[in-house]
Amino acid sequence: MRTPLHVLLKRLGPRPGFSPKIAQELIEWAAPYGADWERALADCNAQERFMHIVREMYRQRLLSHEAVVRAALACAQTVLVNVPEDEPRPRHALYTISVWSAGGTPLSAVSSAQRDAQAAAHRYRTNYAAQAAALACSHAAYVVVARGTNSGDALARTLSSVIASRAAVLMAKNESAKQIAADEVAALQDIKKVLIPEIIQGLSNYSQVEA
């Protein structure tokens, strides 16, 4: 029988120095879902809440770095249409992530591509949509580079930065607040599609060990 999600989250606990208030709020949110992990995660549309789960799962080595990279890539790919065709660096950054994920290029190549995408963003000081899109690609590449962290803080923050950059693209286009909010939810959904199966597997492994 599955362990209720809120019990597992309580066992995982926050890292030392992290706000126990946020951890307690997460436990209280999860309690009504019982052992229905899939429904809880599917319903988790609060970005801070989901990123806390990502952070703690990664900290406990229950969520792989590669999975987080795939999530960042999926989220960032949607903004490429806002990068002018004569600017290859953001596209190359995402391509390099894909190649790295397949074991075809070293970390140093992704680091270089990440810096190049960031430089591309600085090129577009008046084209704010292109600038935000380039930054989204740079942030996605940084998720690869940030693998050295053990706490998961950098990964969770950078995933949030990819979402924020997507929202900035729409802000630059003067889209409505409603549409921007909807895209932030859609961006989180792109991330969740990749990570939820991995989180479920990690929770399953953890519950078996703790049983």
mmCIF file with all atom_site columns, C-alpha atoms in Angstrom, residues 4-10 23-37 39-40 49 53:
data_model
loop_
_atom_site.group_PDB
_atom_site.id
_atom_site.type_symbol
_atom_site.label_atom_id
_atom_site.label_alt_id
_atom_site.label_comp_id
_atom_site.label_asym_id
_atom_site.label_entity_id
_atom_site.label_seq_id
_atom_site.pdbx_PDB_ins_code
_atom_site.Cartn_x
_atom_site.Cartn_y
_atom_site.Cartn_z
_atom_site.occupancy
_atom_site.B_iso_or_equiv
_atom_site.pdbx_formal_charge
_atom_site.auth_seq_id
_atom_site.auth_comp_id
_atom_site.auth_asym_id
_atom_site.auth_atom_id
_atom_site.pdbx_PDB_model_num
ATOM 1  C CA . PRO A 1 4  ? 0.295  9.175  1.751  1.00 0.00 ? 4  PRO A CA 1
ATOM 2  C CA . LEU A 1 5  ? 2.101  11.992 -0.020 1.00 0.00 ? 5  LEU A CA 1
ATOM 3  C CA . HIS A 1 6  ? 2.050  14.361 2.948  1.00 0.00 ? 6  HIS A CA 1
ATOM 4  C CA . VAL A 1 7  ? 3.738  11.709 5.102  1.00 0.00 ? 7  VAL A CA 1
ATOM 5  C CA . LEU A 1 8  ? 6.526  11.296 2.555  1.00 0.00 ? 8  LEU A CA 1
ATOM 6  C CA . LEU A 1 9  ? 6.978  15.055 2.259  1.00 0.00 ? 9  LEU A CA 1
ATOM 7  C CA . LYS A 1 10 ? 7.197  15.336 6.017  1.00 0.00 ? 10 LYS A CA 1
ATOM 8  C CA . ALA A 1 23 ? 7.496  22.968 4.169  1.00 0.00 ? 23 ALA A CA 1
ATOM 9  C CA . GLN A 1 24 ? 4.531  22.833 6.571  1.00 0.00 ? 24 GLN A CA 1
ATOM 10 C CA . GLU A 1 25 ? 2.255  24.553 4.040  1.00 0.00 ? 25 GLU A CA 1
ATOM 11 C CA . LEU A 1 26 ? 3.237  21.924 1.474  1.00 0.00 ? 26 LEU A CA 1
ATOM 12 C CA . ILE A 1 27 ? 2.425  19.094 3.887  1.00 0.00 ? 27 ILE A CA 1
ATOM 13 C CA . GLU A 1 28 ? -0.975 20.595 4.692  1.00 0.00 ? 28 GLU A CA 1
ATOM 14 C CA . TRP A 1 29 ? -1.724 21.033 0.986  1.00 0.00 ? 29 TRP A CA 1
ATOM 15 C CA . ALA A 1 30 ? -0.836 17.407 0.227  1.00 0.00 ? 30 ALA A CA 1
ATOM 16 C CA . ALA A 1 31 ? -2.794 15.847 3.107  1.00 0.00 ? 31 ALA A CA 1
ATOM 17 C CA . PRO A 1 32 ? -6.243 15.710 1.400  1.00 0.00 ? 32 PRO A CA 1
ATOM 18 C CA . TYR A 1 33 ? -4.780 13.779 -1.553 1.00 0.00 ? 33 TYR A CA 1
ATOM 19 C CA . GLY A 1 34 ? -3.709 10.845 0.591  1.00 0.00 ? 34 GLY A CA 1
ATOM 20 C CA . ALA A 1 35 ? -1.753 8.348  -1.495 1.00 0.00 ? 35 ALA A CA 1
ATOM 21 C CA . ASP A 1 36 ? -3.006 9.685  -4.817 1.00 0.00 ? 36 ASP A CA 1
ATOM 22 C CA . TRP A 1 37 ? 0.375  11.107 -5.805 1.00 0.00 ? 37 TRP A CA 1
ATOM 23 C CA . ARG A 1 39 ? -3.611 13.666 -8.785 1.00 0.00 ? 39 ARG A CA 1
ATOM 24 C CA . ALA A 1 40 ? -1.784 15.795 -6.231 1.00 0.00 ? 40 ALA A CA 1
ATOM 25 C CA . ARG A 1 49 ? 4.979  24.651 -4.228 1.00 0.00 ? 49 ARG A CA 1
ATOM 26 C CA . ILE A 1 53 ? 9.004  19.439 -4.329 1.00 0.00 ? 53 ILE A CA 1
#
